[in-house]
PDB file of C-alpha atoms in Angstrom:
ATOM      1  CA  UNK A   1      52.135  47.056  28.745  1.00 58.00           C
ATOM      2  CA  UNK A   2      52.473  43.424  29.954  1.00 70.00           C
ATOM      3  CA  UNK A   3      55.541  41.341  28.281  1.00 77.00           C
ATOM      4  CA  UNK A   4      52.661  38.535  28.816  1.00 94.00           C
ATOM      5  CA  UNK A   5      49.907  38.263  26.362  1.00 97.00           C
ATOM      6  CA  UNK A   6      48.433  36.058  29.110  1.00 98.00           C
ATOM      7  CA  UNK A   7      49.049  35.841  33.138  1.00 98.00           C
ATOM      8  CA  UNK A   8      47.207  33.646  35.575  1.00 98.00           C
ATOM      9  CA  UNK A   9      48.370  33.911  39.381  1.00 98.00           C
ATOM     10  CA  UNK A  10      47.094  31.172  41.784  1.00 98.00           C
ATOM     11  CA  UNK A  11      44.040  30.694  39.849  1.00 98.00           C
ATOM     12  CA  UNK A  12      41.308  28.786  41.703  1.00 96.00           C
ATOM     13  CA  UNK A  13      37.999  27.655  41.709  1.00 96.00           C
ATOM     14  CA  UNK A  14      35.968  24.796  44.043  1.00 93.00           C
ATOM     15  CA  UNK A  15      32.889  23.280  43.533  1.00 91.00           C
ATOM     16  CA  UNK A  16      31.518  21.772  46.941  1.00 87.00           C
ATOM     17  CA  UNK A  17      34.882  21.640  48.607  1.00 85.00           C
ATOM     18  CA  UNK A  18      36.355  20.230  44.934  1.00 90.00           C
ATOM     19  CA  UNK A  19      39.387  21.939  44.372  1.00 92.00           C
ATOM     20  CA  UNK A  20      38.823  21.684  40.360  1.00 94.00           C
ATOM     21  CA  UNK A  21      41.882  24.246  39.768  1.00 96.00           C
ATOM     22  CA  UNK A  22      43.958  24.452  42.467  1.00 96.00           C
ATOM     23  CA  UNK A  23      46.560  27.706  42.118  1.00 96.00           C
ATOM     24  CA  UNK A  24      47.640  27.767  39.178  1.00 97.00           C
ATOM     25  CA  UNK A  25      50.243  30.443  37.753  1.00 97.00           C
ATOM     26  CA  UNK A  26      51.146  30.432  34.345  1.00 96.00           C
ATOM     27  CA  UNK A  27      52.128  33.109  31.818  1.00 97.00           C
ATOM     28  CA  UNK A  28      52.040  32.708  27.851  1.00 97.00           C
ATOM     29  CA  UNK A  29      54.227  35.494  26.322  1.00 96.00           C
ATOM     30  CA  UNK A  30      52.710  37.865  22.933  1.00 95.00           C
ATOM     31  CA  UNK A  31      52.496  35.396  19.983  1.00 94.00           C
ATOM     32  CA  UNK A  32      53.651  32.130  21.762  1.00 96.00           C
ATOM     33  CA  UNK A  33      51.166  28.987  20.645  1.00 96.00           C
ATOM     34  CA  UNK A  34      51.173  27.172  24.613  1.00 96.00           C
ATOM     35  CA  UNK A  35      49.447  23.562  24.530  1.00 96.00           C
ATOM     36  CA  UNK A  36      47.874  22.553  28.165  1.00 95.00           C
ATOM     37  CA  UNK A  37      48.047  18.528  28.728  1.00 92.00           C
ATOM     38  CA  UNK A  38      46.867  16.535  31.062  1.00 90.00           C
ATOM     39  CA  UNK A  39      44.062  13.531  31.808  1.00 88.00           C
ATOM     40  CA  UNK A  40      41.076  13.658  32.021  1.00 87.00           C
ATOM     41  CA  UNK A  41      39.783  15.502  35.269  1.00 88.00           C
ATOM     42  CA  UNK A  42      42.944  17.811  35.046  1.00 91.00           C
ATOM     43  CA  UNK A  43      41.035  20.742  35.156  1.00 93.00           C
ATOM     44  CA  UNK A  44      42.581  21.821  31.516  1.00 94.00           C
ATOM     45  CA  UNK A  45      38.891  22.944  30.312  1.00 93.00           C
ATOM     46  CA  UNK A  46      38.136  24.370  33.743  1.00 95.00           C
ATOM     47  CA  UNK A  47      40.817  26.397  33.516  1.00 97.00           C
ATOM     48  CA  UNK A  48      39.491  27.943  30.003  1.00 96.00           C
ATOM     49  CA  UNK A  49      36.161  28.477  32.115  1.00 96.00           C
ATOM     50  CA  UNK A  50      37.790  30.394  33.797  1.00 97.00           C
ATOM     51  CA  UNK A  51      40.181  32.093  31.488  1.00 97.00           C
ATOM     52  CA  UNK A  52      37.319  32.996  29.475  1.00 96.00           C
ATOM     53  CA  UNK A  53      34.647  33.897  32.211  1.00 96.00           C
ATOM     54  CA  UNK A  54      31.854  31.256  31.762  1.00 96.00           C
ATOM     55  CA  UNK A  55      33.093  30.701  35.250  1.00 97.00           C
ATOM     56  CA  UNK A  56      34.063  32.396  38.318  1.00 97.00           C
ATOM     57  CA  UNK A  57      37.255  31.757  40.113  1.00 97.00           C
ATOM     58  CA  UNK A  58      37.650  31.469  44.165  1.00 95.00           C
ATOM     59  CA  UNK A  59      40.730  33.292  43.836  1.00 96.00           C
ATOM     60  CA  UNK A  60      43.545  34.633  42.172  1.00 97.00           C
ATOM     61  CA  UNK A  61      43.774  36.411  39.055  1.00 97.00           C
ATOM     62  CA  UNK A  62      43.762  36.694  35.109  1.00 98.00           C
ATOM     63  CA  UNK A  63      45.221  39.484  33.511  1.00 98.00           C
ATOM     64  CA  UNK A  64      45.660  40.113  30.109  1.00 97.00           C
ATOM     65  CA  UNK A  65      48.302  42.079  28.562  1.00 95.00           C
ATOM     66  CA  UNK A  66      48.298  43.490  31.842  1.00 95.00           C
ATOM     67  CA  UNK A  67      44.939  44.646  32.760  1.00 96.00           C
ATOM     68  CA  UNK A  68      43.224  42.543  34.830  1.00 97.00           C
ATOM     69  CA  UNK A  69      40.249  40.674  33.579  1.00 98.00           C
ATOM     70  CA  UNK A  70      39.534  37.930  36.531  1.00 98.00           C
ATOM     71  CA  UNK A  71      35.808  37.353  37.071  1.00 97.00           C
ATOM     72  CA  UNK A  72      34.304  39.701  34.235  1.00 97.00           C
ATOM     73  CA  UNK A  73      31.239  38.562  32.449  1.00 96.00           C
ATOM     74  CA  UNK A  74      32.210  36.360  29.486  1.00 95.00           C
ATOM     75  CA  UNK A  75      30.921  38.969  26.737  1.00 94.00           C
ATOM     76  CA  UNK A  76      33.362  41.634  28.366  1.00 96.00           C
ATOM     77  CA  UNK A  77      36.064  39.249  28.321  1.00 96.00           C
ATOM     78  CA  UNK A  78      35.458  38.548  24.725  1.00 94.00           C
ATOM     79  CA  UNK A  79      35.423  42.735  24.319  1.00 94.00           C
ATOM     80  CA  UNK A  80      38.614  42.837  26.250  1.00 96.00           C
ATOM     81  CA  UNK A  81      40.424  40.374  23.485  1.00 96.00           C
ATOM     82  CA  UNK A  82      39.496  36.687  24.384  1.00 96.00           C
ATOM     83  CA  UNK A  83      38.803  34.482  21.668  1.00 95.00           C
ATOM     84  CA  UNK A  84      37.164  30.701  22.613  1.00 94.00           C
ATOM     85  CA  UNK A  85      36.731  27.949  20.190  1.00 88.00           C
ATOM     86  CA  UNK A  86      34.544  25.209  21.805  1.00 75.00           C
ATOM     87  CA  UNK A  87      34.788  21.481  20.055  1.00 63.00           C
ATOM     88  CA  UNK A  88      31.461  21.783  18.392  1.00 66.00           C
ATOM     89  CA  UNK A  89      31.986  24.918  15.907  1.00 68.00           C
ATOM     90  CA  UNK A  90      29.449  27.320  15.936  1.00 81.00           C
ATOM     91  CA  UNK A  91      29.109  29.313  12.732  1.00 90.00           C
ATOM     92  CA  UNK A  92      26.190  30.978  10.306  1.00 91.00           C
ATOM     93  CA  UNK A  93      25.667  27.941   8.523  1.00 93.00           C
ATOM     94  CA  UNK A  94      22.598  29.659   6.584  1.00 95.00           C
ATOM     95  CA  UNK A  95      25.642  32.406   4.782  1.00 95.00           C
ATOM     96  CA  UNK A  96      28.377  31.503   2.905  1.00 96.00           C
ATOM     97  CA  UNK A  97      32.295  31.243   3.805  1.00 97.00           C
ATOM     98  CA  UNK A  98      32.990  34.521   2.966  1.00 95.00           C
ATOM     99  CA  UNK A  99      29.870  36.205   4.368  1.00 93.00           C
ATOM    100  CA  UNK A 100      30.812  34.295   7.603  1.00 93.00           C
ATOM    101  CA  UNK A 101      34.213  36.092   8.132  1.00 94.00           C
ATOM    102  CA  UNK A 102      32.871  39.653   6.932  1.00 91.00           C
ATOM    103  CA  UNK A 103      30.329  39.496   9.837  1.00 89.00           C
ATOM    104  CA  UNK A 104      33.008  38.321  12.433  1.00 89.00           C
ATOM    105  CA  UNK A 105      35.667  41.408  11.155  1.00 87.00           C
ATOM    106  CA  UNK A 106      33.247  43.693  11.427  1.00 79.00           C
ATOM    107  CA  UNK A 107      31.903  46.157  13.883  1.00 59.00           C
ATOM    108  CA  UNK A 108      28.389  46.773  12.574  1.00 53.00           C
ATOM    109  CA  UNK A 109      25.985  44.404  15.019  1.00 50.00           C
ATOM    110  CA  UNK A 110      23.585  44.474  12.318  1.00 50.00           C
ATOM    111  CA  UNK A 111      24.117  41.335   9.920  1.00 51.00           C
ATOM    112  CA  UNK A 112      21.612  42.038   7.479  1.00 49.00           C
ATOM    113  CA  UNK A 113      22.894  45.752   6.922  1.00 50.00           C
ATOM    114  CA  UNK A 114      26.849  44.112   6.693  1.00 50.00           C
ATOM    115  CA  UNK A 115      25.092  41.702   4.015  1.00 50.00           C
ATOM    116  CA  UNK A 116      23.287  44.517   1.974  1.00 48.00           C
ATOM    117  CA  UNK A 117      25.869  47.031   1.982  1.00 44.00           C
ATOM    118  CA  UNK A 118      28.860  44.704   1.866  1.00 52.00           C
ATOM    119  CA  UNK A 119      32.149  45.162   4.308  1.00 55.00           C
ATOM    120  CA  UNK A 120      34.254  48.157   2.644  1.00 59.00           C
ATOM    121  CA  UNK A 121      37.811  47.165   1.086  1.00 64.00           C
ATOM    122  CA  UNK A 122      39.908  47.086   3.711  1.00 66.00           C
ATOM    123  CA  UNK A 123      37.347  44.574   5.347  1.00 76.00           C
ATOM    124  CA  UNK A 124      37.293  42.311   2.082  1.00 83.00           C
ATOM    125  CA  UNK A 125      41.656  42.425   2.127  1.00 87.00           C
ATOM    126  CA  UNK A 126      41.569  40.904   5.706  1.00 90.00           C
ATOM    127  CA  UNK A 127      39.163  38.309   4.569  1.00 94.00           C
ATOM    128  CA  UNK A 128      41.313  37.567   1.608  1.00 94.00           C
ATOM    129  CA  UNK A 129      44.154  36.998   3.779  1.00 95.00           C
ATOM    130  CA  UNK A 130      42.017  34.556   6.453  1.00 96.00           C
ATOM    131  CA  UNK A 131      40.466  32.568   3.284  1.00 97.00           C
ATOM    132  CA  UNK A 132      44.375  31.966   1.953  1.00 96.00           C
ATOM    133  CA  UNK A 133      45.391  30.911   5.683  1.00 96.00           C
ATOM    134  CA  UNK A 134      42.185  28.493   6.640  1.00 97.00           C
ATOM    135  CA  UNK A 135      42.464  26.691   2.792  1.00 96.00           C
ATOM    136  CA  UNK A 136      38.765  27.768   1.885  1.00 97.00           C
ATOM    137  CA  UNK A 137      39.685  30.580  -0.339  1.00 97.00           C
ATOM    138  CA  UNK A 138      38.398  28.002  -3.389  1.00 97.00           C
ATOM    139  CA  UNK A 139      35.074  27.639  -1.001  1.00 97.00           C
ATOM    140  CA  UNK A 140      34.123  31.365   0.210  1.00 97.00           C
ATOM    141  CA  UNK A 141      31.194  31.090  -1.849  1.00 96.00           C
ATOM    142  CA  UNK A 142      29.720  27.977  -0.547  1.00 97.00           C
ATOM    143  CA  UNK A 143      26.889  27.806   2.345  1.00 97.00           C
ATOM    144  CA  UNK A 144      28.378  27.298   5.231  1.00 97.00           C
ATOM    145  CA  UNK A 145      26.131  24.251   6.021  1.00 96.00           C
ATOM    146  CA  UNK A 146      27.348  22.279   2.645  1.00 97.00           C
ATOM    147  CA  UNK A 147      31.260  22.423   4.454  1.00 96.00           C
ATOM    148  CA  UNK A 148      32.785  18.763   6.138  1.00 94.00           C
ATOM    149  CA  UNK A 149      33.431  18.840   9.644  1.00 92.00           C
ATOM    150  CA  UNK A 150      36.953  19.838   8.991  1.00 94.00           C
ATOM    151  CA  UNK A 151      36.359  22.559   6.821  1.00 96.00           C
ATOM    152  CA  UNK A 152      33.813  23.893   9.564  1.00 94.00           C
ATOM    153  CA  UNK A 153      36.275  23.776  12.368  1.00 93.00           C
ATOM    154  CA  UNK A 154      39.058  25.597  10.266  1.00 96.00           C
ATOM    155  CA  UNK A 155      36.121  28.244   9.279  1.00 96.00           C
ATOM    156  CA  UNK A 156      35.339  28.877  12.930  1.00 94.00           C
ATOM    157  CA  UNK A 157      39.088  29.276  13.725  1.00 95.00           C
ATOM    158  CA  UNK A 158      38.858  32.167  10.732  1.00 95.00           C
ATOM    159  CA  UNK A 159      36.027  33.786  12.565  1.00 94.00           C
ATOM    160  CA  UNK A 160      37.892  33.928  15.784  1.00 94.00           C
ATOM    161  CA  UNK A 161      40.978  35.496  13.824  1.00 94.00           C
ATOM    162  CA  UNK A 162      38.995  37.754  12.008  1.00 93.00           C
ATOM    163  CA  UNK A 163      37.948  39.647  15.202  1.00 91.00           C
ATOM    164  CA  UNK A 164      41.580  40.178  16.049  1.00 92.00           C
ATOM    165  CA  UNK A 165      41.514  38.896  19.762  1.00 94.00           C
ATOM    166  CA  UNK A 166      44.731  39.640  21.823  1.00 95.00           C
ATOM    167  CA  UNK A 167      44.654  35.565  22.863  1.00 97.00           C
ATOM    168  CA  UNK A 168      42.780  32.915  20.907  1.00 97.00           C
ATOM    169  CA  UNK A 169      41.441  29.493  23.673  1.00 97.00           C
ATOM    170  CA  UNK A 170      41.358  26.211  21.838  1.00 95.00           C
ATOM    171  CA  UNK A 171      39.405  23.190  23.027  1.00 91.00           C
ATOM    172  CA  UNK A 172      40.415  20.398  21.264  1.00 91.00           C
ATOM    173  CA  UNK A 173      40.656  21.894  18.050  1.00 92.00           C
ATOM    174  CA  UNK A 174      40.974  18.549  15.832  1.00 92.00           C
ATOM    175  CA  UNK A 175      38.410  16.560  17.708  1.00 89.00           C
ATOM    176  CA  UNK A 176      36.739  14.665  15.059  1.00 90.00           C
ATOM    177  CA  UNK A 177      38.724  15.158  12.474  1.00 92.00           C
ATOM    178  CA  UNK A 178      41.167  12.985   9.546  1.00 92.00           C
ATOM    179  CA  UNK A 179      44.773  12.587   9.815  1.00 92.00           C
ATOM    180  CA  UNK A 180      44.673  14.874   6.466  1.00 94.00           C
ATOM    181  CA  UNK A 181      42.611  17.677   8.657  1.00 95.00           C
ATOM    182  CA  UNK A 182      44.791  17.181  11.508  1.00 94.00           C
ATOM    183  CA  UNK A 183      48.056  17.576   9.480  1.00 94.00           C
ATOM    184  CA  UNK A 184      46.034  20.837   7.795  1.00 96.00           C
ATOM    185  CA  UNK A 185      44.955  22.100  11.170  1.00 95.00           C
ATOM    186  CA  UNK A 186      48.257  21.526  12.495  1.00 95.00           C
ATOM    187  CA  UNK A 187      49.753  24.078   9.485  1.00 96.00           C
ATOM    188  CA  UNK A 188      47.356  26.458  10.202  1.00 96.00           C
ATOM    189  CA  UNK A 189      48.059  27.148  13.805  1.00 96.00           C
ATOM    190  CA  UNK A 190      52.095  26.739  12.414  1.00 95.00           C
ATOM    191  CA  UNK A 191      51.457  30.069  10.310  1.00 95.00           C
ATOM    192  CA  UNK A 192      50.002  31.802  13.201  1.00 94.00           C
ATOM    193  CA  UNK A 193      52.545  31.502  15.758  1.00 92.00           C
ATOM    194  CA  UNK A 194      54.454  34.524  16.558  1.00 91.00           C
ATOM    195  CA  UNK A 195      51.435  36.529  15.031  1.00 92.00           C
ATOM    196  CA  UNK A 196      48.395  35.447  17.130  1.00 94.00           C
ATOM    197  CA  UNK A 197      49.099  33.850  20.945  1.00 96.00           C
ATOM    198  CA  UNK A 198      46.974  30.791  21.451  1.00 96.00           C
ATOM    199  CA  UNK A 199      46.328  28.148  24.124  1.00 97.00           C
ATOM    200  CA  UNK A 200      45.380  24.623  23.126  1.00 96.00           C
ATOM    201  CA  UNK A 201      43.692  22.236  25.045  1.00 94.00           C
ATOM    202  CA  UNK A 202      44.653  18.902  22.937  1.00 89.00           C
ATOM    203  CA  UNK A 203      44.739  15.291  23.220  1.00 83.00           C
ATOM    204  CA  UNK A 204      46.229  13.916  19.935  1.00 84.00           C
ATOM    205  CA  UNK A 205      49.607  13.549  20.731  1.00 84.00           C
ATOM    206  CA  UNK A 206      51.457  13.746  17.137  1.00 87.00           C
ATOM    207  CA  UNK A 207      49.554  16.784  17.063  1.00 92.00           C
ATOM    208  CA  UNK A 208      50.832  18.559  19.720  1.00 92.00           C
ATOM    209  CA  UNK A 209      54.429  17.234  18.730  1.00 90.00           C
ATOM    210  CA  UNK A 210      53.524  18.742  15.405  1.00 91.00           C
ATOM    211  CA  UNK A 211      52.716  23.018  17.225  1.00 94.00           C
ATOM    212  CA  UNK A 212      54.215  22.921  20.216  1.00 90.00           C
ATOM    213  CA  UNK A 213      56.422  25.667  21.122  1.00 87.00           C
ATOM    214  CA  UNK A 214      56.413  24.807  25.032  1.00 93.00           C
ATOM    215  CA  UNK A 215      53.581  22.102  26.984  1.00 96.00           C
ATOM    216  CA  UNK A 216      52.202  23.206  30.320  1.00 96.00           C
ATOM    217  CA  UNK A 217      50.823  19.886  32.145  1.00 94.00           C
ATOM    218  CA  UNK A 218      48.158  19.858  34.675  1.00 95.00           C
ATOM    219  CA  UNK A 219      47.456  17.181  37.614  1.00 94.00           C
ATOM    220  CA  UNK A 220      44.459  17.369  39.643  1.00 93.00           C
ATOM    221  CA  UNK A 221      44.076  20.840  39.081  1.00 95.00           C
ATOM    222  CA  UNK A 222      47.924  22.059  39.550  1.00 95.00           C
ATOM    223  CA  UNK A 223      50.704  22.701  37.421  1.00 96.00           C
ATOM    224  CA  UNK A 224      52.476  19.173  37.348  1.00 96.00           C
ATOM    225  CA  UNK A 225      55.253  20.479  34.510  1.00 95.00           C
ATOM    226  CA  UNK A 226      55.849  23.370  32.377  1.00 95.00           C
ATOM    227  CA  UNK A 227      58.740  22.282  29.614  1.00 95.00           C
ATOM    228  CA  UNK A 228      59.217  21.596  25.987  1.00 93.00           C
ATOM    229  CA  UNK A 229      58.356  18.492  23.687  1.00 91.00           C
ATOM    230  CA  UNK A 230      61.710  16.661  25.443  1.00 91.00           C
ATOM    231  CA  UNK A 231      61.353  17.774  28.652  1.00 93.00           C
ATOM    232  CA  UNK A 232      57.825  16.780  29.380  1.00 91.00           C
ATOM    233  CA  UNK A 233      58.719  13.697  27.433  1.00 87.00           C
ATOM    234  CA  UNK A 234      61.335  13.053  29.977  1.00 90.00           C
ATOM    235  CA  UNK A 235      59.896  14.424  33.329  1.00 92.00           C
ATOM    236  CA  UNK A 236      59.325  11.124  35.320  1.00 91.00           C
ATOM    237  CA  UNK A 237      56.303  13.323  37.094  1.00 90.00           C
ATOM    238  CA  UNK A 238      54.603  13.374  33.710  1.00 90.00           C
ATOM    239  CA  UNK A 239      55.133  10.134  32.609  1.00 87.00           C
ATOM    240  CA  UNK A 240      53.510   8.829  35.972  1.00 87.00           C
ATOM    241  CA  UNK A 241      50.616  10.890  35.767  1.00 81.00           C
ATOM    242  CA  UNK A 242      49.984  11.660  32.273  1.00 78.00           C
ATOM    243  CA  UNK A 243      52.237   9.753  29.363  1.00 63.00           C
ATOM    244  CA  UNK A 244      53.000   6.560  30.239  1.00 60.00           C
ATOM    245  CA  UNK A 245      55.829   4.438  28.731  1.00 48.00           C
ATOM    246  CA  UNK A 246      55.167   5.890  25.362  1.00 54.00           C
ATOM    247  CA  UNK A 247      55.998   9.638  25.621  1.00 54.00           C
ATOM    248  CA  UNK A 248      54.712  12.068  22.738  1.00 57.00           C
ATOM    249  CA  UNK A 249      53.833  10.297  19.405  1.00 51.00           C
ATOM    250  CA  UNK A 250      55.842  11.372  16.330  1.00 47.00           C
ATOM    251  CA  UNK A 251      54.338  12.887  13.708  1.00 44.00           C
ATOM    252  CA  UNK A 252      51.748  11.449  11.442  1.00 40.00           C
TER     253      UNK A 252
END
């Protein structure tokens, strides 16, 4: 077994001659929360692409815990233990909160028979437990369509949980969201750490400052810097490319 939840060795992909990701090695160790920055064009949601197999690299690989997973079809890397949140959530918005997270933890591809014969006890602790960590333990029994954006995001995120990937992808998890939702979101992914390993893909800076364990930043498809909150903040590389004069916003 891998010390490395997650391992990428000079990753690549072109499109046309387009070097979109451009070697890029990078390992994320069992429950570390990693945040990818960089402008836009940085190949930060390319790299998920490919992470996740909606696309196929050039070269190099993707192994996780391990096993190597580089080029699979996207529903075997999902099998294999890749969870990917996309900005716009996608969720059963005709079933409620709970009914949501029983289908997700479940292994019965039938929804209607999960919904008619209900998800056994063990099933219903695990929910429990997601409901208390997302905040919608007071909402379980509300449609999924009535929730705000917010609450919709942090649903999705207890979806992904609930089917107990080995690495969870985040794409700009508090993209249209409050400061309040950000702050929540922000606590959520807090309580995780060192229990689930996720990679964020995030451009609110307080934000970041808020999870960040360690920043990977990409340029033009490479690794530019790989450091924490202070040392990306002081890398002149970064600031060139990337920050600017301002460095990583404090906390809301």
């Amino acid at each position: 077994m891998s010390a490395f939840a997650l391992e990428l060795k000079d990753l690549g992909v072109s499109f046309g001659g387009f070097k979109a990701v451009d070697g890029v090695s990078l390992q994320v160790a069992e429950g570390e929360l990693r945040v990818l920055l960089g402008a836009n064009g940085a190949g930060k949601t390319t790299l998920m692409d490919l992470i996740s197999g909606k696309t196929r690299s050039s070269h190099g690989q993707v192994l996780l815990s391990g096993s190597d997973i580089t080029n699979r079809a996207e529903f075997r890397v999902a099998r294999a233990g890749i969870g990917r949140k996309f900005q716009i959530p996608s969720v059963f918005r005709e079933l409620t909160v709970r009914q949501n997270l029983g289908v997700a933890a479940t292994r019965e591809p039938s929804i209607l028979r999960n919904l008619r014969w209900g998800f056994g006890r063990q099933t219903d602790k695990g929910i429990d437990e997601i409901l208390d960590l997302i905040g919608l333990a007071g909402l379980q029994h509300r449609q999924a369509a009535d929730l705000s954006h917010g609450q919709t995001q942090w649903l999705e995120l207890g979806l992904l949980i609930a089917q107990k990937p080995r690495v969870i992808l985040l794409d700009e998890p508090t993209a249209g969201m409050t400061q309040a939702e950000t702050r929540k979101t922000a606590q959520i992914l807090m309580a995780l750490r060192g229990r689930q390993t996720i990679l964020v893909v995030e451009h609110d800076m307080a934000f970041v400052r808020d999870i960040a364990e360690r920043i990977t930043v990409l340029h033009l498809g490479r690794v530019l810097a790989e450091g924490s909150v202070t040392e990306i903040e002081r890398d002149p590389k970064v600031r060139q490319a990337y920050l600017g004069s301002h460095g990583i916003a404090t906390p809301c």
